[in-house]
CSV table of C-alpha atoms in Angstrom, one decimal:
chain,number,residue,atom,x,y,z
A,1,MET,CA,96.1,126.2,102.9
A,2,LYS,CA,94.6,123.0,101.6
A,3,ARG,CA,90.9,123.1,101.4
A,4,ILE,CA,89.2,121.6,104.5
A,5,TYR,CA,87.3,119.3,103.4
A,6,PHE,CA,78.0,102.6,92.4
A,7,PHE,CA,78.2,100.7,91.1
A,8,LEU,CA,78.1,100.0,87.3
A,9,THR,CA,77.7,96.5,86.1
A,10,VAL,CA,80.4,96.2,83.5
A,11,THR,CA,82.8,93.8,81.9
A,12,LEU,CA,86.0,94.9,83.6
A,13,LEU,CA,89.1,95.4,81.5
A,14,PHE,CA,92.2,97.5,82.2
A,15,SER,CA,93.7,99.3,79.3
A,16,ALA,CA,96.6,101.7,79.4
A,17,CYS,CA,96.0,105.3,78.5
A,18,LYS,CA,97.1,106.4,75.1
A,19,ASN,CA,99.3,109.3,76.1
A,20,ASN,CA,100.0,110.3,72.5
A,21,GLN,CA,96.3,110.7,71.7
A,22,ASN,CA,95.4,114.2,70.6
A,23,ALA,CA,93.8,115.7,73.7
A,24,SER,CA,92.1,118.4,71.6
A,25,GLU,CA,89.8,115.8,70.1
A,26,LYS,CA,86.3,115.8,71.5
A,27,ALA,CA,86.0,112.1,71.4
A,28,VAL,CA,88.4,110.0,73.5
A,29,GLU,CA,88.5,106.3,74.2
A,30,GLU,CA,86.9,105.6,77.5
A,31,GLU,CA,88.8,103.3,79.8
A,32,VAL,CA,87.1,100.7,81.9
A,33,LEU,CA,89.0,100.0,85.1
A,34,ASN,CA,89.6,96.6,86.6
A,35,ILE,CA,88.9,97.5,90.2
A,36,PRO,CA,89.7,94.6,92.5
A,37,GLU,CA,87.7,93.4,95.5
A,38,CYS,CA,87.9,95.5,98.6
A,39,VAL,CA,88.9,93.4,101.6
A,40,VAL,CA,88.8,95.1,105.0
A,41,THR,CA,91.2,93.7,107.6
A,42,THR,CA,93.2,94.9,110.6
A,43,PRO,CA,96.3,97.1,110.0
A,44,PRO,CA,99.6,95.1,109.8
A,45,ASP,CA,102.1,95.7,112.6
A,46,SER,CA,104.7,96.6,110.0
A,47,LEU,CA,102.9,99.9,109.4
A,48,GLY,CA,103.5,101.0,113.0
A,49,LEU,CA,100.2,102.8,113.2
A,50,ASP,CA,98.6,104.3,116.3
A,51,PRO,CA,96.3,101.8,118.1
A,52,PHE,CA,93.4,104.1,117.2
A,53,TYR,CA,93.4,102.5,113.8
A,54,LYS,CA,91.4,99.2,113.7
A,55,LYS,CA,90.5,98.8,110.0
A,56,TYR,CA,92.8,98.6,107.0
A,57,VAL,CA,92.7,98.1,103.2
A,58,ASP,CA,95.6,98.1,100.8
A,59,VAL,CA,95.1,100.2,97.7
A,60,ASN,CA,98.0,99.8,95.3
A,61,GLY,CA,100.4,99.6,98.2
A,62,LEU,CA,98.9,102.6,100.0
A,63,ALA,CA,97.1,102.2,103.4
A,64,LEU,CA,93.5,103.1,103.8
A,65,ILE,CA,92.7,103.1,107.5
A,66,SER,CA,90.2,104.1,110.2
A,67,SER,CA,89.0,103.4,113.7
A,68,TRP,CA,86.4,100.7,114.3
A,69,ARG,CA,83.6,103.3,114.0
A,70,VAL,CA,83.8,103.6,110.2
A,71,PRO,CA,81.5,101.2,108.3
A,72,ASP,CA,83.0,98.8,105.8
A,73,SER,CA,80.8,100.4,103.1
A,74,ALA,CA,82.9,103.6,103.4
A,75,PHE,CA,86.0,101.5,102.7
A,76,VAL,CA,84.4,99.9,99.6
A,77,ALA,CA,83.6,103.3,98.2
A,78,ALA,CA,86.9,104.9,99.1
A,79,HIS,CA,88.9,101.9,97.8
A,80,ARG,CA,87.1,102.3,94.4
A,81,THR,CA,88.0,106.0,94.3
A,82,LEU,CA,91.6,105.6,95.3
A,83,TYR,CA,92.2,102.7,93.0
A,84,ALA,CA,90.9,104.7,90.0
A,85,MET,CA,93.0,107.7,90.9
A,86,THR,CA,96.2,105.6,91.1
A,87,SER,CA,95.5,103.2,88.3
A,88,MET,CA,97.5,105.1,85.7
A,89,LEU,CA,100.2,106.6,87.8
A,90,PRO,CA,103.8,105.7,86.7
A,91,GLU,CA,105.4,103.1,88.9
A,92,ALA,CA,108.0,105.6,90.1
A,93,VAL,CA,105.2,107.9,91.4
A,94,LEU,CA,103.5,105.1,93.4
A,95,ASP,CA,106.9,103.9,94.7
A,96,SER,CA,107.6,107.4,96.0
A,97,MET,CA,104.3,107.5,97.7
A,98,VAL,CA,104.6,104.0,99.2
A,99,ALA,CA,108.2,104.7,100.4
A,100,ARG,CA,107.1,107.7,102.3
A,101,GLY,CA,104.2,106.0,104.1
A,102,THR,CA,101.4,107.7,102.2
A,103,ARG,CA,98.1,106.8,103.7
A,104,VAL,CA,94.4,107.8,103.9
A,105,ALA,CA,92.4,108.0,107.1
A,106,ILE,CA,88.6,108.0,107.1
A,107,MET,CA,86.9,109.9,109.9
A,108,ALA,CA,83.7,108.4,111.2
A,109,ARG,CA,80.6,110.6,111.0
A,110,TYR,CA,80.9,111.5,114.7
A,111,GLU,CA,84.7,111.8,114.8
A,112,GLY,CA,86.6,115.1,114.3
A,113,THR,CA,89.8,116.0,112.6
A,114,THR,CA,91.7,116.0,115.9
A,115,ASP,CA,90.5,112.5,116.6
A,116,ILE,CA,92.9,111.4,113.9
A,117,PRO,CA,96.2,110.7,115.8
A,118,GLU,CA,98.4,112.5,113.2
A,119,HIS,CA,96.1,115.6,113.4
A,120,HIS,CA,95.7,115.7,117.1
A,121,TYR,CA,98.3,118.4,117.5
A,122,LEU,CA,95.7,120.8,115.9
A,123,VAL,CA,93.9,121.0,119.3
A,124,ASN,CA,96.7,123.4,120.3
A,125,ASP,CA,95.7,125.9,117.6
A,126,THR,CA,93.9,128.6,119.6
A,127,ALA,CA,93.0,130.6,116.5
A,128,LEU,CA,90.9,127.9,114.8
A,129,ASN,CA,88.7,125.0,115.8
A,130,TRP,CA,89.8,122.3,113.4
A,131,ASP,CA,87.0,120.0,114.3
A,132,LEU,CA,84.5,122.5,113.0
A,133,ARG,CA,86.6,123.8,110.1
A,134,ALA,CA,87.9,120.5,108.6
A,135,ARG,CA,86.4,117.4,107.2
A,136,GLY,CA,89.4,116.5,105.2
A,137,LEU,CA,93.1,117.5,104.9
A,138,GLY,CA,95.6,116.7,102.2
A,139,GLY,CA,98.9,114.9,102.7
A,140,ASP,CA,102.4,116.3,101.9
A,141,LEU,CA,106.0,115.3,102.5
A,142,GLU,CA,105.9,116.6,106.1
A,143,LEU,CA,102.8,114.6,107.0
A,144,PRO,CA,101.9,112.0,104.2
A,145,LEU,CA,98.4,111.5,105.5
A,146,THR,CA,95.2,112.4,103.7
A,147,SER,CA,92.0,112.6,105.8
A,148,CYS,CA,88.5,112.4,104.6
A,149,ALA,CA,85.0,111.9,106.1
A,150,GLU,CA,82.5,109.0,106.1
A,151,GLU,CA,79.6,111.3,105.3
A,152,ASN,CA,81.3,112.7,102.2
A,153,ILE,CA,82.5,109.4,100.9
A,154,LEU,CA,79.1,107.9,101.2
A,155,ALA,CA,77.3,111.1,100.2
A,156,TYR,CA,75.0,111.4,103.2
A,157,GLN,CA,72.4,114.1,103.0
A,158,ILE,CA,74.0,115.7,106.1
A,159,ASP,CA,77.3,116.1,104.3
A,160,LYS,CA,78.3,119.8,104.3
A,161,TYR,CA,80.2,119.3,101.0
A,162,HIS,CA,77.4,117.4,99.4
A,163,ALA,CA,78.1,118.8,95.9
A,164,GLU,CA,81.6,117.5,95.6
A,165,ASP,CA,84.0,114.6,96.5
A,166,ILE,CA,86.5,115.9,99.0
A,167,LEU,CA,88.5,112.7,99.1
A,168,ILE,CA,89.4,113.1,95.5
A,169,HIS,CA,90.5,116.7,96.1
A,170,GLU,CA,92.6,116.0,99.2
A,171,PHE,CA,94.2,112.8,97.9
A,172,ALA,CA,95.1,114.8,94.7
A,173,HIS,CA,97.4,116.8,97.0
A,174,SER,CA,99.2,113.6,98.1
A,175,ILE,CA,99.6,112.4,94.5
A,176,HIS,CA,101.1,115.8,93.6
A,177,LEU,CA,103.3,116.6,96.6
A,178,ILE,CA,104.5,113.1,97.6
A,179,GLY,CA,104.4,111.4,94.2
A,180,LEU,CA,104.5,113.5,91.0
A,181,MET,CA,106.7,116.3,92.4
A,182,LEU,CA,109.4,113.9,93.5
A,183,ALA,CA,109.2,111.2,90.8
A,184,VAL,CA,108.6,113.3,87.7
A,185,PRO,CA,111.4,115.9,87.4
A,186,ASP,CA,109.6,118.4,85.2
A,187,PHE,CA,106.0,117.9,86.5
A,188,ASP,CA,106.0,120.8,89.0
A,189,SER,CA,107.5,123.3,86.5
A,190,ARG,CA,104.9,122.3,83.9
A,191,LEU,CA,102.1,122.6,86.4
A,192,LYS,CA,103.4,126.1,87.4
A,193,GLN,CA,103.5,127.2,83.8
A,194,CYS,CA,99.9,126.1,83.3
A,195,TYR,CA,98.9,127.9,86.5
A,196,GLU,CA,100.6,131.1,85.6
A,197,GLN,CA,99.2,131.1,82.1
A,198,ALA,CA,95.7,130.5,83.4
A,199,LYS,CA,96.0,133.3,85.9
A,200,ALA,CA,97.3,135.6,83.2
A,201,LYS,CA,94.2,134.9,81.1
A,202,GLY,CA,92.0,135.7,84.1
A,203,ILE,CA,90.1,132.5,84.0
A,204,LEU,CA,90.8,131.6,87.6
A,205,ALA,CA,89.6,134.9,89.1
A,206,GLY,CA,87.1,134.5,91.9
A,207,THR,CA,87.7,130.7,92.3
A,208,TYR,CA,89.5,128.5,94.8
A,209,ARG,CA,91.7,127.4,91.9
A,210,GLU,CA,93.5,130.8,92.0
A,211,THR,CA,94.9,130.2,95.5
A,212,ASP,CA,98.1,128.5,94.4
A,213,LYS,CA,99.2,125.8,91.9
A,214,GLU,CA,98.5,123.1,94.5
A,215,GLU,CA,94.8,124.0,94.7
A,216,TYR,CA,94.7,124.6,91.0
A,217,PHE,CA,95.8,121.0,90.5
A,218,ALA,CA,93.5,119.5,93.1
A,219,GLU,CA,90.4,121.3,91.8
A,220,ALA,CA,91.2,120.1,88.3
A,221,VAL,CA,91.5,116.5,89.4
A,222,GLN,CA,88.0,116.8,90.8
A,223,ASP,CA,86.9,118.1,87.4
A,224,TRP,CA,88.7,115.2,85.8
A,225,PHE,CA,86.6,112.7,87.7
A,226,ASN,CA,83.4,114.7,87.3
A,227,VAL,CA,82.9,115.4,91.0
A,228,ASN,CA,83.5,119.1,91.5
A,229,ALA,CA,80.8,121.6,92.6
A,230,GLU,CA,79.6,124.1,90.0
A,231,MET,CA,78.1,127.5,90.0
A,232,PRO,CA,76.6,129.5,87.1
A,233,HIS,CA,79.0,132.3,87.9
A,234,THR,CA,82.1,132.5,90.2
A,235,ASP,CA,81.2,132.6,93.9
A,236,GLY,CA,84.7,132.8,95.4
A,237,LYS,CA,85.2,129.1,95.2
A,238,HIS,CA,83.6,127.5,92.1
A,239,ASN,CA,82.5,128.4,88.6
A,240,TRP,CA,80.8,126.6,85.7
A,241,CYS,CA,83.8,124.2,85.1
A,242,ASN,CA,83.3,120.9,87.0
A,243,THR,CA,83.6,118.1,84.5
A,244,ARG,CA,86.4,116.6,82.4
A,245,GLU,CA,84.8,117.8,79.2
A,246,GLU,CA,84.5,121.3,80.5
A,247,LEU,CA,88.1,121.3,81.8
A,248,GLN,CA,89.2,120.6,78.2
A,249,VAL,CA,87.5,123.8,77.1
A,250,PHE,CA,88.3,125.9,80.2
A,251,ASP,CA,92.0,125.0,80.6
A,252,PRO,CA,93.2,122.8,77.7
A,253,ASP,CA,96.9,123.0,78.8
A,254,LEU,CA,96.1,121.6,82.3
A,255,TYR,CA,93.7,119.0,80.8
A,256,ASN,CA,96.6,117.7,78.6
A,257,LEU,CA,98.9,117.5,81.6
A,258,LEU,CA,96.3,115.5,83.7
A,259,ALA,CA,95.7,113.2,80.7
A,260,GLU,CA,99.2,111.8,81.2
A,261,TYR,CA,98.4,110.6,84.7
A,262,PHE,CA,94.7,109.9,85.1
A,263,PRO,CA,92.4,107.5,83.2
A,264,GLN,CA,89.9,108.7,80.6
A,265,THR,CA,87.1,106.8,82.3
A,266,ASN,CA,83.4,107.6,82.8
A,267,MET,CA,82.9,104.9,85.3
A,268,GLN,CA,81.4,106.3,88.5
A,269,ILE,CA,84.3,106.1,90.9
A,270,SER,CA,82.5,108.2,93.6
A,271,LYS,CA,79.2,108.2,95.4
A,272,HIS,CA,78.9,111.7,94.1
A,273,LYS,CA,77.2,111.7,90.8
A,274,LYS,CA,78.2,113.9,87.8
A,275,VAL,CA,76.1,117.1,87.8
A,276,ASN,CA,76.3,119.5,85.0
A,277,GLU,CA,73.6,122.1,85.1
A,278,TYR,CA,75.2,125.2,83.7
A,279,GLY,CA,77.7,124.2,81.0
A,280,ASN,CA,80.1,126.6,79.4
A,281,GLN,CA,79.3,130.0,80.7
C-alpha cells in the first residue's frame, strides 16, 4: 500500500545533470533550477475534469488542481516542488505521464481524501476510514492521480506529517509507475535489483523502505530532496538516512540510479527544511 500521506534569492540557471559524473565522489556540482512563475488559472475544458476542480496550474504538461478552497500559496509551493522533481526527467518519461493524464490534486485543510472526486469511491470501504487514514495517495496506471494536502505542502504546525514532505513521496510513485516503468525499459529491473540487494544486506529492516520496491523508491526520492523524516534508530518507518548525502552512504547503488533522473540541487524546493540531527548511525 502506498503510504498515506522558500524561497532562495538566486540567479536562476538550468544546467543538465552530468550523468557520467562519478557518483561515488563526495563533491558534486550543484544544479540551480530555472523554476518558472506559477500562474493559477481555471482548469481547461480539454482536461475533462470534475466540476469540483476550480484551480489549475500547468507543471511541465502535468495538471496541478484543486477546489476553490486551496490558497494560491499552496499552488506556488507545490509547483516549485513538482517542477524540480520533473526538471531532469527524459522527454519520453514526461510524455508517458502526460499521455496518461497524470495529475496532482491538493486537498484543502478541511477537505478529506474522499472529497477528491477520483477517490470518492473509498467511502465504500467499510474496513477503513480513508478521511482519517490518508492525507495523500500516489498515482499509478489504474488511477494516475496523486493527492496531497495543503497543511503538508505549506508545513503548517498542525500537519501530522510535519517532519517530511508527503507530496514528494506520493508524486515519486507517479514518476515511477506512470513514467519510468513504461518509458525506460530496464528501469524497473534495475530498481528491483537495488531493492533486493539492499534487503539482503539487512539495511532496510525495520523501515518503511522494506515494504516493496515502490516504497523503497519513494522513500529514497524524499532522501534525494532532503525532506524525509529521521530517527536515531529504526522505528518501523524511518532510520537515520534522510538526506541525499546520507543516501549515498546508506545505499550507493540506489543513489546512482536516482542520479540519472533527479537534479543534484540544494535549492529548497519544499517548505519542509532539511533536518539532519543524527547523521550516519
